[in-house]
Short mmCIF file of C-alpha atoms in Angstrom, two decimals:
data_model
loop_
_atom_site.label_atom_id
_atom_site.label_comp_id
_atom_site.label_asym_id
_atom_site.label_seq_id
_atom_site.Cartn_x
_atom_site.Cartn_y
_atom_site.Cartn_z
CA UNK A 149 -8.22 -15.39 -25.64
CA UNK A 150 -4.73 -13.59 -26.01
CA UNK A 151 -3.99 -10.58 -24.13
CA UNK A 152 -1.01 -8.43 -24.27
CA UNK A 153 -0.75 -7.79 -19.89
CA UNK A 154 -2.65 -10.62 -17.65
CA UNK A 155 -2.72 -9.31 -14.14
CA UNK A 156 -2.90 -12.23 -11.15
CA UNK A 157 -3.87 -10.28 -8.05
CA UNK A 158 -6.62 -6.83 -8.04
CA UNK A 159 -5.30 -5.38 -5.01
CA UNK A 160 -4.06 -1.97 -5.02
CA UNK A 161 -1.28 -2.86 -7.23
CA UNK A 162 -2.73 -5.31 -9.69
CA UNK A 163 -5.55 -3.35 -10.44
CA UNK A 164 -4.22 0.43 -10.99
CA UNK A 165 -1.54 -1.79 -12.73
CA UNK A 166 -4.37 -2.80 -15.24
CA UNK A 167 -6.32 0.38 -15.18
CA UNK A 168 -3.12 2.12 -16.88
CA UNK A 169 -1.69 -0.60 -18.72
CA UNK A 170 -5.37 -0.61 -20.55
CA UNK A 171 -5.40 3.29 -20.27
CA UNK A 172 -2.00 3.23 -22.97
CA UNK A 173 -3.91 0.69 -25.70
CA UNK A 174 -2.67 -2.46 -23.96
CA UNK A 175 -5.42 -5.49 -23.61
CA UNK A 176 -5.85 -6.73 -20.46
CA UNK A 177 -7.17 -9.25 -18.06
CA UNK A 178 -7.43 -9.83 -14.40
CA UNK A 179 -6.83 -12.93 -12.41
CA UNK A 180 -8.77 -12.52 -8.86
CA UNK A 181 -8.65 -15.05 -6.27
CA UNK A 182 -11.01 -13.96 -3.49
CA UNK A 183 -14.25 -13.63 -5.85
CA UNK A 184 -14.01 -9.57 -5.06
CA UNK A 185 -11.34 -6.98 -6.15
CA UNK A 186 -9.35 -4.96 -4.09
CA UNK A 187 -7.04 -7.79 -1.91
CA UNK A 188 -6.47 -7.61 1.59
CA UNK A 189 -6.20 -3.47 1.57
CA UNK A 190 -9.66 -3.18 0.06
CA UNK A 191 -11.43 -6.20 1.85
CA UNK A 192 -9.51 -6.66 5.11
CA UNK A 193 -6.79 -4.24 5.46
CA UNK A 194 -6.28 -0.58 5.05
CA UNK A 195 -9.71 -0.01 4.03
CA UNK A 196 -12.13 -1.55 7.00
CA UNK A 197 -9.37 -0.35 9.54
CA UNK A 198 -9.48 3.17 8.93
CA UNK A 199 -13.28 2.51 9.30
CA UNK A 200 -13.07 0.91 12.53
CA UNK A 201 -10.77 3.68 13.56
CA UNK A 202 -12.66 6.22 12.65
CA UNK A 203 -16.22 5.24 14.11
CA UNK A 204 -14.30 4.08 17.58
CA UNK A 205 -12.10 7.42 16.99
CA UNK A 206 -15.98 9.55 17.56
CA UNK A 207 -16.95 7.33 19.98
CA UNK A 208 -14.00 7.84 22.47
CA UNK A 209 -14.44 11.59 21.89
CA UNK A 210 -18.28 11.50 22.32
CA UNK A 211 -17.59 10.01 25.95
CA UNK A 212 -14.37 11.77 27.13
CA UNK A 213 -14.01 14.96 24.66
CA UNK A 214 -17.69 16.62 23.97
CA UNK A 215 -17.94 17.84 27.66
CA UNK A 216 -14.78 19.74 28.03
CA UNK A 217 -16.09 21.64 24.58
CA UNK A 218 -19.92 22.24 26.14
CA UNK A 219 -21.38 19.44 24.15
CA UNK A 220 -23.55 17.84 26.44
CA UNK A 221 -24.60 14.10 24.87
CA UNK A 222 -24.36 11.92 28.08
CA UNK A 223 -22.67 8.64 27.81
CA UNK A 224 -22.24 7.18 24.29
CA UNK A 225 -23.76 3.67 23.60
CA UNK A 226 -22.19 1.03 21.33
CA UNK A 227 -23.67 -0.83 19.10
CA UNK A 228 -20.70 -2.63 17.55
CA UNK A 229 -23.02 -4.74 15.34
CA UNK A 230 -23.64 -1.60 13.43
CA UNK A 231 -20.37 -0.26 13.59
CA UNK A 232 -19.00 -3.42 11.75
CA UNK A 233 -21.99 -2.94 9.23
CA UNK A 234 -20.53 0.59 8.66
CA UNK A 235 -17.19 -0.66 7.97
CA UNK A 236 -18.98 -3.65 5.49
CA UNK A 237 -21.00 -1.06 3.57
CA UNK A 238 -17.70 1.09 3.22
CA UNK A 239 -16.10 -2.07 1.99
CA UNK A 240 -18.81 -2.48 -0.59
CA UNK A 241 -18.77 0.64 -1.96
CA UNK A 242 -15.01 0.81 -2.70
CA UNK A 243 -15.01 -2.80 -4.42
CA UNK A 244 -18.25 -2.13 -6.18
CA UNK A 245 -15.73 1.02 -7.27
CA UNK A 246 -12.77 -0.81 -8.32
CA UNK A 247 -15.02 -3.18 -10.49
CA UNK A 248 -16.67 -0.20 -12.41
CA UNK A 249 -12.88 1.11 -13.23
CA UNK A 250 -12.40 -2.55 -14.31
CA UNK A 251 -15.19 -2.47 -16.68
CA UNK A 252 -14.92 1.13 -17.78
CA UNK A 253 -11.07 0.35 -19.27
CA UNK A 254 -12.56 -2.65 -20.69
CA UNK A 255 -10.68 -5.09 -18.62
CA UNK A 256 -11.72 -8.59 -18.57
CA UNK A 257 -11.78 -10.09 -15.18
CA UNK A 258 -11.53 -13.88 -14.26
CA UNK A 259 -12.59 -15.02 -10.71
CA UNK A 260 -10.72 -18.04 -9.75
CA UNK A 261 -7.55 -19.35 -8.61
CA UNK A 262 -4.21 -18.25 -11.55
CA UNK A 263 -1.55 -20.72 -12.41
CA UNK A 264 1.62 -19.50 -14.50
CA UNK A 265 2.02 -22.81 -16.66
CA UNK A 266 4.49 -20.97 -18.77
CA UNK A 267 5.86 -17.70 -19.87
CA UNK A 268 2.85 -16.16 -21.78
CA UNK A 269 0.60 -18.57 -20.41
CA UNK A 270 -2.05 -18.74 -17.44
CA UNK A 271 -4.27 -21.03 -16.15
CA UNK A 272 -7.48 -19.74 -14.51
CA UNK A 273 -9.63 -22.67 -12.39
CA UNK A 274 -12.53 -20.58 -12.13
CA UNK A 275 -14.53 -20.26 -8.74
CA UNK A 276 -17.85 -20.54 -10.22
CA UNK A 277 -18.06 -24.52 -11.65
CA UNK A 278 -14.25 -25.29 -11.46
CA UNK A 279 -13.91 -24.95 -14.84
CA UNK A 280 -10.50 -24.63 -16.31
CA UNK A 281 -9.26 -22.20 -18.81
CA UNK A 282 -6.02 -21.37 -20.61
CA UNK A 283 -5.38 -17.78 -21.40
CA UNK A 284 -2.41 -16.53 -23.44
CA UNK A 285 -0.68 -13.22 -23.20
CA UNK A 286 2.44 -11.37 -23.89
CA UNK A 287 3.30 -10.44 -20.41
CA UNK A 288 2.24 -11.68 -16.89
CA UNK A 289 1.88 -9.25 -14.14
CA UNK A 290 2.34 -11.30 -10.50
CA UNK A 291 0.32 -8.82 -7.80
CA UNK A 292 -0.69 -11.20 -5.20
CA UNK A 293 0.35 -9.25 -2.22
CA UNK A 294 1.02 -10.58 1.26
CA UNK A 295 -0.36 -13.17 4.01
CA UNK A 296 -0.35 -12.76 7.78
CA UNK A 297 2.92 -13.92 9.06
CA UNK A 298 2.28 -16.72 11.69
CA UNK A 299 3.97 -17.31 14.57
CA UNK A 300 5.56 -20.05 15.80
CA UNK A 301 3.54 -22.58 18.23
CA UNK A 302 0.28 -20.02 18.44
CA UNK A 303 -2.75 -21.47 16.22
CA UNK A 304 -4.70 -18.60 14.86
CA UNK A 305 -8.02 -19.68 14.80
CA UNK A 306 -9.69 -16.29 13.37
CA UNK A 307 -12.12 -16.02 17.04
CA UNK A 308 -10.14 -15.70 20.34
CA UNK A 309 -6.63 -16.05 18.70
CA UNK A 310 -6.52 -13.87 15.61
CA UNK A 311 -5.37 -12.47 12.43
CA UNK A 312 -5.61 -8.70 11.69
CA UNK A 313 -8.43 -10.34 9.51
CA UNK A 314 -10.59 -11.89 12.62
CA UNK A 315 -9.47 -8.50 14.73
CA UNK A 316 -11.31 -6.59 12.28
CA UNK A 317 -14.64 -8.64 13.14
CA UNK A 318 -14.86 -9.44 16.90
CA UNK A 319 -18.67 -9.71 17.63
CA UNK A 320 -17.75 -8.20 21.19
CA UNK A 321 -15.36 -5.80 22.43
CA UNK A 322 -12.54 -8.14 24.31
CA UNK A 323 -12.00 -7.40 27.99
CA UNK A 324 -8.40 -7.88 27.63
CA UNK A 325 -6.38 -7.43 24.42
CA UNK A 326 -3.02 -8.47 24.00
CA UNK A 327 -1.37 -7.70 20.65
CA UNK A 328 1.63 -9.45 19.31
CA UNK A 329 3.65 -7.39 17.89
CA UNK A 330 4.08 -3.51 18.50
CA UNK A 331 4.20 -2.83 14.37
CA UNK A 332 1.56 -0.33 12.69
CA UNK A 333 -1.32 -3.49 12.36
CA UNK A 334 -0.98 -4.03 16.08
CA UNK A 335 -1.14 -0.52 17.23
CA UNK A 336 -3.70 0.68 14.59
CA UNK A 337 -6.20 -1.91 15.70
CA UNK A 338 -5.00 -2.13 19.29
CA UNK A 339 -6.15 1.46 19.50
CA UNK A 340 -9.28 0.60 17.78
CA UNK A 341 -10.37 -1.97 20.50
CA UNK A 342 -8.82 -0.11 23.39
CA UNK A 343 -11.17 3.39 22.58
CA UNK A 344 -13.85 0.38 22.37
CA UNK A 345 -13.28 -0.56 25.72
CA UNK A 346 -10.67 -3.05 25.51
CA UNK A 347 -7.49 -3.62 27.87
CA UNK A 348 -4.75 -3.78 25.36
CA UNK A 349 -1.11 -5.04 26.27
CA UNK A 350 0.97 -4.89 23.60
CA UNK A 351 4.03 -7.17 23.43
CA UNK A 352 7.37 -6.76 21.24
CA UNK A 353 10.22 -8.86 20.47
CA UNK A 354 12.64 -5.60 20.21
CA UNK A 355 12.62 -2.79 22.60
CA UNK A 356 10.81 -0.60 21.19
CA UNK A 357 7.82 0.03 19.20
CA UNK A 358 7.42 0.93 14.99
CA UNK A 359 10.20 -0.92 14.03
CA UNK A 360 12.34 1.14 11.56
CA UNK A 361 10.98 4.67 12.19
CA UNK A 362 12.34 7.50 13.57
CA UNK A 363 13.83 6.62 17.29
CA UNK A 364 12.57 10.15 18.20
CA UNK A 365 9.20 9.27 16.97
CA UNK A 366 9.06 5.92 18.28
CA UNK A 367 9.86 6.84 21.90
CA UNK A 368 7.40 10.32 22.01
CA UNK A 369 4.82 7.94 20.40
CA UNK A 370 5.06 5.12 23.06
CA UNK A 371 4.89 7.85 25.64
CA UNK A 372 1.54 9.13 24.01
CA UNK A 373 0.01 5.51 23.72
CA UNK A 374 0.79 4.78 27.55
CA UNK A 375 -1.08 7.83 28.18
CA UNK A 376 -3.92 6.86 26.23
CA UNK A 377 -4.25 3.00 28.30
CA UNK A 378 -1.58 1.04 26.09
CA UNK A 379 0.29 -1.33 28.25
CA UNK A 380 3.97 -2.24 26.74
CA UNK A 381 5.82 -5.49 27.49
CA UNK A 382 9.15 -4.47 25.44
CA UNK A 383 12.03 -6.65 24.57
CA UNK A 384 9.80 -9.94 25.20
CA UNK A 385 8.69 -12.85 22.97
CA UNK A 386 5.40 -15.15 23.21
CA UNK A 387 6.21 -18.37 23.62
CA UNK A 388 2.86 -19.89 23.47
CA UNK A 389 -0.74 -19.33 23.92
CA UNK A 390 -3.09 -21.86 26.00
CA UNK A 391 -6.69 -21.78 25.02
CA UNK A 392 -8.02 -24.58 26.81
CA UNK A 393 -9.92 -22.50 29.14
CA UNK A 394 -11.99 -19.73 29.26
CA UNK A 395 -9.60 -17.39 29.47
CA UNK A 396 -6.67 -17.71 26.89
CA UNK A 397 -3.22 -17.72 28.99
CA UNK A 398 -0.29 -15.88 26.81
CA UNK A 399 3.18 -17.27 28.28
CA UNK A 400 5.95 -14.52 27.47
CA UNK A 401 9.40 -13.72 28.06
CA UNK A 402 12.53 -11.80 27.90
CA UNK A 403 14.17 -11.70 24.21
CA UNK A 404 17.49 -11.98 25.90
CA UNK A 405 16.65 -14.68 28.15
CA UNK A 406 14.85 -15.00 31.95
CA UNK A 407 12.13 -15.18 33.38
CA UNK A 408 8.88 -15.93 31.97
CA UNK A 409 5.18 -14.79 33.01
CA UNK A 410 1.71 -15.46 31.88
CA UNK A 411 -0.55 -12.61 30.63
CA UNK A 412 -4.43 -13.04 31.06
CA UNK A 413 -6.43 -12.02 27.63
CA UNK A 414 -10.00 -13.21 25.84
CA UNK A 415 -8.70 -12.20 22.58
CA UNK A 416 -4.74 -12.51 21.56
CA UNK A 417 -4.38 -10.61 18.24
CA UNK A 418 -0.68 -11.93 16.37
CA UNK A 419 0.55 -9.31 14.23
CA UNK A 420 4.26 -9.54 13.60
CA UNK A 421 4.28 -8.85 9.78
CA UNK A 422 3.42 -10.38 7.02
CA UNK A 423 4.70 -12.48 4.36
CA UNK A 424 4.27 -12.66 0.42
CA UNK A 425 2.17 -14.43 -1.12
CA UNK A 426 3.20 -16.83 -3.95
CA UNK A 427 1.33 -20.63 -3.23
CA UNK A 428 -0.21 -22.01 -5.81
CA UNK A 429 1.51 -19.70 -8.49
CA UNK A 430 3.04 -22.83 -10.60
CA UNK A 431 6.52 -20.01 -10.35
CA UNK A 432 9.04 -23.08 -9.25
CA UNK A 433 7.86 -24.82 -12.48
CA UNK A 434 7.75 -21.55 -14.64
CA UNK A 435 11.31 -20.82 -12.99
CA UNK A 436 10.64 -18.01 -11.37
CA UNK A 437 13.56 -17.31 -8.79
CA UNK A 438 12.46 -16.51 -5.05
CA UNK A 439 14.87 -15.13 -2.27
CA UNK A 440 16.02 -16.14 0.97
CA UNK A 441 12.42 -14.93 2.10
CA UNK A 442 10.15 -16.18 -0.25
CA UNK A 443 9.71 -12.84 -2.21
CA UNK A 444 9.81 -12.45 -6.15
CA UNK A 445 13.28 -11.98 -7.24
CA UNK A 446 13.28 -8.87 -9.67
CA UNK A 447 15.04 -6.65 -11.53
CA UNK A 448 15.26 -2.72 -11.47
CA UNK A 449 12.15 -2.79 -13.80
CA UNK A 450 10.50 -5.08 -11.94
CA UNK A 451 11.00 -8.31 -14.58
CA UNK A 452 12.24 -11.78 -12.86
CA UNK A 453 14.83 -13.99 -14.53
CA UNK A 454 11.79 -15.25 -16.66
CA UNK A 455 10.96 -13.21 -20.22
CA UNK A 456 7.97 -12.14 -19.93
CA UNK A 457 7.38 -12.56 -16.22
CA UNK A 458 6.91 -9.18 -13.53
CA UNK A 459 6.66 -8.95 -10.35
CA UNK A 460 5.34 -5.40 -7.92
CA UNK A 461 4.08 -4.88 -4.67
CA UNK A 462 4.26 -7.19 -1.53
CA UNK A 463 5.51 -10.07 -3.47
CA UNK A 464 8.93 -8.37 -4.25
CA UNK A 465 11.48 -6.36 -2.25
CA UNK A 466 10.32 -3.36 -0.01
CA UNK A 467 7.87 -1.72 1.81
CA UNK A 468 4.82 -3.29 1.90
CA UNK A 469 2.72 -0.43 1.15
CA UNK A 470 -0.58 -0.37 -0.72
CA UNK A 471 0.90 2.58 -2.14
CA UNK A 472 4.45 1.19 -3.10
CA UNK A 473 2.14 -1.56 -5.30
CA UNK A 474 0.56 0.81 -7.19
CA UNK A 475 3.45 3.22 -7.87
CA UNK A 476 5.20 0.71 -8.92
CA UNK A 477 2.71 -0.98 -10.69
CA UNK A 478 1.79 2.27 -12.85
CA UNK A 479 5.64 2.05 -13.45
CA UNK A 480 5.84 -1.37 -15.35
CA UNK A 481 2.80 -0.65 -17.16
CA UNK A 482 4.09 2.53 -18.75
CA UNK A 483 7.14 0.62 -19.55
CA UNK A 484 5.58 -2.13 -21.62
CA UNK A 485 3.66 0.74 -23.40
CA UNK A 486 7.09 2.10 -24.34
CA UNK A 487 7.39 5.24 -21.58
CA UNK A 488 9.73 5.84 -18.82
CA UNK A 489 8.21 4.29 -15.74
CA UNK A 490 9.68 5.26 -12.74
CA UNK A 491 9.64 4.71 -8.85
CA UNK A 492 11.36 7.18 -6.14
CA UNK A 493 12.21 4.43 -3.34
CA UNK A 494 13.57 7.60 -1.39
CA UNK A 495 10.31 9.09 -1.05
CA UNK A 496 7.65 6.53 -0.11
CA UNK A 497 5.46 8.08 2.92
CA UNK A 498 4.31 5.54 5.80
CA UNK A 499 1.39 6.52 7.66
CA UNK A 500 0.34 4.98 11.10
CA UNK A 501 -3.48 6.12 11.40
CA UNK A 502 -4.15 6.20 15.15
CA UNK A 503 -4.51 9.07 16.84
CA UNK A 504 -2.60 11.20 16.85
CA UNK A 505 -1.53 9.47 13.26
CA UNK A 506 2.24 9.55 12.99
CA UNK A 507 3.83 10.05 9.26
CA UNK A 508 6.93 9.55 7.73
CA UNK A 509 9.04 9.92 4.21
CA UNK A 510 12.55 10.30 3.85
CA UNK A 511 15.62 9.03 6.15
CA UNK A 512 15.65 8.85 9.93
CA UNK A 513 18.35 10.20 12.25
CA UNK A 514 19.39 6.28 12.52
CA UNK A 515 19.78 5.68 8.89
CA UNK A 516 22.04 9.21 8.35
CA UNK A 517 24.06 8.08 11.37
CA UNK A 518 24.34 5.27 9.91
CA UNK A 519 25.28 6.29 6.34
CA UNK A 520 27.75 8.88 7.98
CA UNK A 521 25.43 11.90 6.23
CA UNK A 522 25.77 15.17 8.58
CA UNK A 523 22.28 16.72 9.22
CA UNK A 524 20.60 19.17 10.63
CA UNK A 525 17.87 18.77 12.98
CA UNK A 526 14.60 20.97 12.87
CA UNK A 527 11.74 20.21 15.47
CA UNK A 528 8.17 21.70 16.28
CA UNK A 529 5.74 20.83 19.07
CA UNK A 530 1.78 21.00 18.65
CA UNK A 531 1.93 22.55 22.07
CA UNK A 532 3.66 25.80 20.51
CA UNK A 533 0.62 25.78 17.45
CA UNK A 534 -2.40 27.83 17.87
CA UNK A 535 -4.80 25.61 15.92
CA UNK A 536 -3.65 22.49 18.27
CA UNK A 537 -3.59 24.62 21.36
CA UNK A 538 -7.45 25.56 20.56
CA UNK A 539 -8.62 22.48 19.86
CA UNK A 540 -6.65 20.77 22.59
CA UNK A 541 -5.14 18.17 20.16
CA UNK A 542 -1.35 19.16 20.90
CA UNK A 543 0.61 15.96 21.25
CA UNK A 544 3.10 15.48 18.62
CA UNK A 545 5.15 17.45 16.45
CA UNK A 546 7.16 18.03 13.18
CA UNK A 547 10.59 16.89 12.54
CA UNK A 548 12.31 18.00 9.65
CA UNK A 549 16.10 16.52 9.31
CA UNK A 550 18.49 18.55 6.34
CA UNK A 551 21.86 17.72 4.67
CA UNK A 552 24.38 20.01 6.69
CA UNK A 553 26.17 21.22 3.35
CA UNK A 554 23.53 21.54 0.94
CA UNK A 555 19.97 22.06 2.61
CA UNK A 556 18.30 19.58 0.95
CA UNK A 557 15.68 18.13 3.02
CA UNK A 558 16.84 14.27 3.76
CA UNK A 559 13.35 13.32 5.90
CA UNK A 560 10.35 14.36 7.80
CA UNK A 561 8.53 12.76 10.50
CA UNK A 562 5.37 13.86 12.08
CA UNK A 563 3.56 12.75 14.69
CA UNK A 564 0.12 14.61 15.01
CA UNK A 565 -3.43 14.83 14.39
CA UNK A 566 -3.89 14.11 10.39
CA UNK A 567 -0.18 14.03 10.38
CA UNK A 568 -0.91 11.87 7.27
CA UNK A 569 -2.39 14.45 5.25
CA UNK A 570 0.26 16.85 6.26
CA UNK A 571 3.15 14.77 5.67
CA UNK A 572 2.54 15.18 1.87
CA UNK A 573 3.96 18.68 1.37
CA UNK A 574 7.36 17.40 2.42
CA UNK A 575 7.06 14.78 0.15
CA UNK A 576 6.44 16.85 -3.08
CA UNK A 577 9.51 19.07 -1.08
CA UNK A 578 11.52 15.99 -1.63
CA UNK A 579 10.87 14.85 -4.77
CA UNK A 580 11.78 18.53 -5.95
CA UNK A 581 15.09 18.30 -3.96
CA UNK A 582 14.08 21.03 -2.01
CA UNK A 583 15.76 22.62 1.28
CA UNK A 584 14.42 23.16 4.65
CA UNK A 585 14.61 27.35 3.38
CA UNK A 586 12.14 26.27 0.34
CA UNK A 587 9.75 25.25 3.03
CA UNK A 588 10.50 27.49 5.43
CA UNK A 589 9.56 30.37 2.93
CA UNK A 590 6.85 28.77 2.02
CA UNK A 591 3.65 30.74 2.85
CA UNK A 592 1.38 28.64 5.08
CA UNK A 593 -2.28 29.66 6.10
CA UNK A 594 -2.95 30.71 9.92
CA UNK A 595 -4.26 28.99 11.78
CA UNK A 596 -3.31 25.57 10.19
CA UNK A 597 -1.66 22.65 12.17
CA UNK A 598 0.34 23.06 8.74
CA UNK A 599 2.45 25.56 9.65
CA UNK A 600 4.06 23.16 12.42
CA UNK A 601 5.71 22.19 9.05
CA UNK A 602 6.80 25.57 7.97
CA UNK A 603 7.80 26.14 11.73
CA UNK A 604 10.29 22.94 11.84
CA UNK A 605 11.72 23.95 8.51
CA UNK A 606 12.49 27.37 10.21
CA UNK A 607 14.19 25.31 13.63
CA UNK A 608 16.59 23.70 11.01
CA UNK A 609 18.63 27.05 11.50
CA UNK A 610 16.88 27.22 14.76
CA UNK A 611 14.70 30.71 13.78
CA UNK A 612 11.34 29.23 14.26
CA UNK A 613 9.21 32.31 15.51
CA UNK A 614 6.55 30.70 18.19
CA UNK A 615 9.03 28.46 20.26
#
């Protein structure tokens, strides 16, 4: 069988890479691993989290939030058997969705392990049998995402020591928690487990928490999680986790050097990144150059040193962002259809879904410091918005940062309830080259948490009307 695009990898990227490389004329295939599309997002990632933090999400506000409203439903029971079956049927669906897309674009799809033997040429050793076969095509698409990133000395073993994979399945809620790594895995499903009933100490190499974000945000954020339960042990590394007894005993300490302690925990969740995924790919004998950490070396339109050969998504340079993948994805295919494919790296949102979710896009005050770029600085609390004041949901608020000279808005960070829904106006701001007076002028509907937005684009030339 000859194809013109054969896809390894259907997680986000590979398959909306295939959907619109077939949607231009192109014939395509699919190489899946796991025996079910979607990768790690669909199956145990993005997907199954939000779940999980949505069901625990009601369940914390059924036992702390109803009463102050005058809902009177006594105290909420869990039955986390059937909250994991909710996340497993959402699951379902969404693959069962991604392999009707497959099939209406008339996309073959192969369910075993791909091999590049050469350029133009993969080798499929199906699940089903072990049978081998040899497909040909024109161009190969690599979209095999990411792995957990282990660390060093700590076994994960998927039940008391685990994966974001195994923390997504815990057949009880853990008395003690203690996440590795303060990144947006480890707080997302920290939070998850800690509404749940969990003790959750969080411990981070640097010292602070989100990694690359806004300081601003990361600091106000910390402050809002140690409200909430969160324990922090900042500027610390594990050394190593004893499981020999029935309590697992998590030795720690200072990044810089000292003294080290033990931390108590029935469940020890590592999640200090991830890494791409590229075993088993035959790329050292196709020629395929790697970097200095393992990724996909590619181009500006996404080709590697090999003819023939892309890379997009985790496997290359960049955030590794479900989203990235398929933007950039949707990019190559257009290309090899003869369009202008095209990916804004500027304007990527990041979302962290807790609650309240915090939201990015754009540059941080660090990163215009940084580049020397004078800014502006416009900033709105929930406290000082009359839909958050109502509903008592005020944490947060909206940061919008502007080039001095011209206006143009540079970034926005929000940290808020569905602060990942609202973060999306600034984006299509952005990609417009808009100004913090675009926005500002921008009619917003009252009462919306919304016009936080329009209310920090007004505090860039500090005129914002409720504060």
């Amino acid at each position: 069988m000859s194809y013109d695009l054969i896809v390894i990898g259907t997680g986000p990227g590979g398959y909306v890479g295939a959907i619109r490389a077939a949607q231009l004329g192109l014939k395509v295939a699919v190489v899946e691993k796991r025996g079910a599309h979607g990768g790690t997002c669909l199956n145990v990632g993005c997907i199954p989290s939000k779940a999980l933090l949505y069901a625990s999400e009601l369940f914390e506000e059924a036992g702390h939030k109803f009463a102050d409203m005058g809902i009177g439903v006594g105290k909420p029971q869990l039955d986390l058997a059937a909250m994991l079956a909710f996340k497993e049927r959402g699951i379902d669906g969404n693959v069962k969705g991604v392999e009707f897309l497959l099939k209406k674009n008339k996309i073959d799809a192969y369910f075993g392990t791909g091999k590049i033997l050469a350029p133009g040429k993969v080798e499929v050793t199906l699940n089903e049998g072990g049978k081998v076969e040899v497909l040909e095509t024109k161009n190969i698409l690599i979209a095999t995402g990411s792995d957990v990133a282990p660390l060093p000395g700590v076994t994960i073993d998927e039940e008391r020591i685990v994966s974001s994979t195994g923390a997504l399945s815990l057949p009880q809620v853990p008395g003690k928690l203690v996440v590795v790594g303060a990144g947006v895995i480890g707080l997302e499903l920290g939070s998850v487990w800690r509404r749940l009933g969990s003790e959750v100490t969080v411990v981070e190499y640097l010292d602070r928490i989100l990694p690359g974000m806004d300081g601003d945000v990361a600091k106000n954020f910390q402050r809002i999680l140690s409200k909430q339960g969160f324990s922090f042990k900042l500027g610390a590394k594990v050394t190593g986790v004893d499981s020999s007894g029935k309590t697992l005993k998590v030795s720690i300490e200072p990044a810089a050097g000292g003294e080290a302690e033990v931390l108590e925990a029935d469940v020890v969740l590592v999640a200090i990144g991830r890494r791409p995924y590229t075993a088993g790919l035959g790329l050292e004998g196709a020629g395929v150059a790697l970097d200095e950490r393992g990724r996909v070396v590619t181009d500006a339109h996404f080709a590697t040193n090999v003819p023939g050969i892309y890379a997009i998504g985790d496997v290359i340079a960049g955030p590794m962002l479900a989203h990235k993948a398929e933007e950039e994805a949707v990019a190559l295919a257009e290309q090899l259809a003869g369009k202008a494919g095209h990916v804004n790296y500027d304007i990527i949102p990041g979302v962290v879904y807790t609650f309240p979710e915090v939201a990015t896009v754009g540059k941080t005050e660090e990163e215009l410091k940084a580049a020397g770029v004078a800014y502006k600085v416009g900033k709105f609390p929930f406290t000082a918005n009359g839909r958050t004041k109502v509903n008592n949901t005020t944490d947060g608020f909206v940061k919008i940062l502007a080039d001095a000279t011209t206006d143009k808005v540079l970034g926005a960070h929000i940290i808020g309830p569905e602060a990942g829904e609202m973060i999306h106006e600034c984006a299509v701001l952005m990609e417009f080259g808009g100004s913090s007076e675009d926005l500002a002028r921008t009619c917003h509907a009252h009462p919306t948490r919304s016009e936080a937005v329009k209310e920090a684009a007004l505090a860039v030339e500090k005129r914002a009307i409720h504060m």
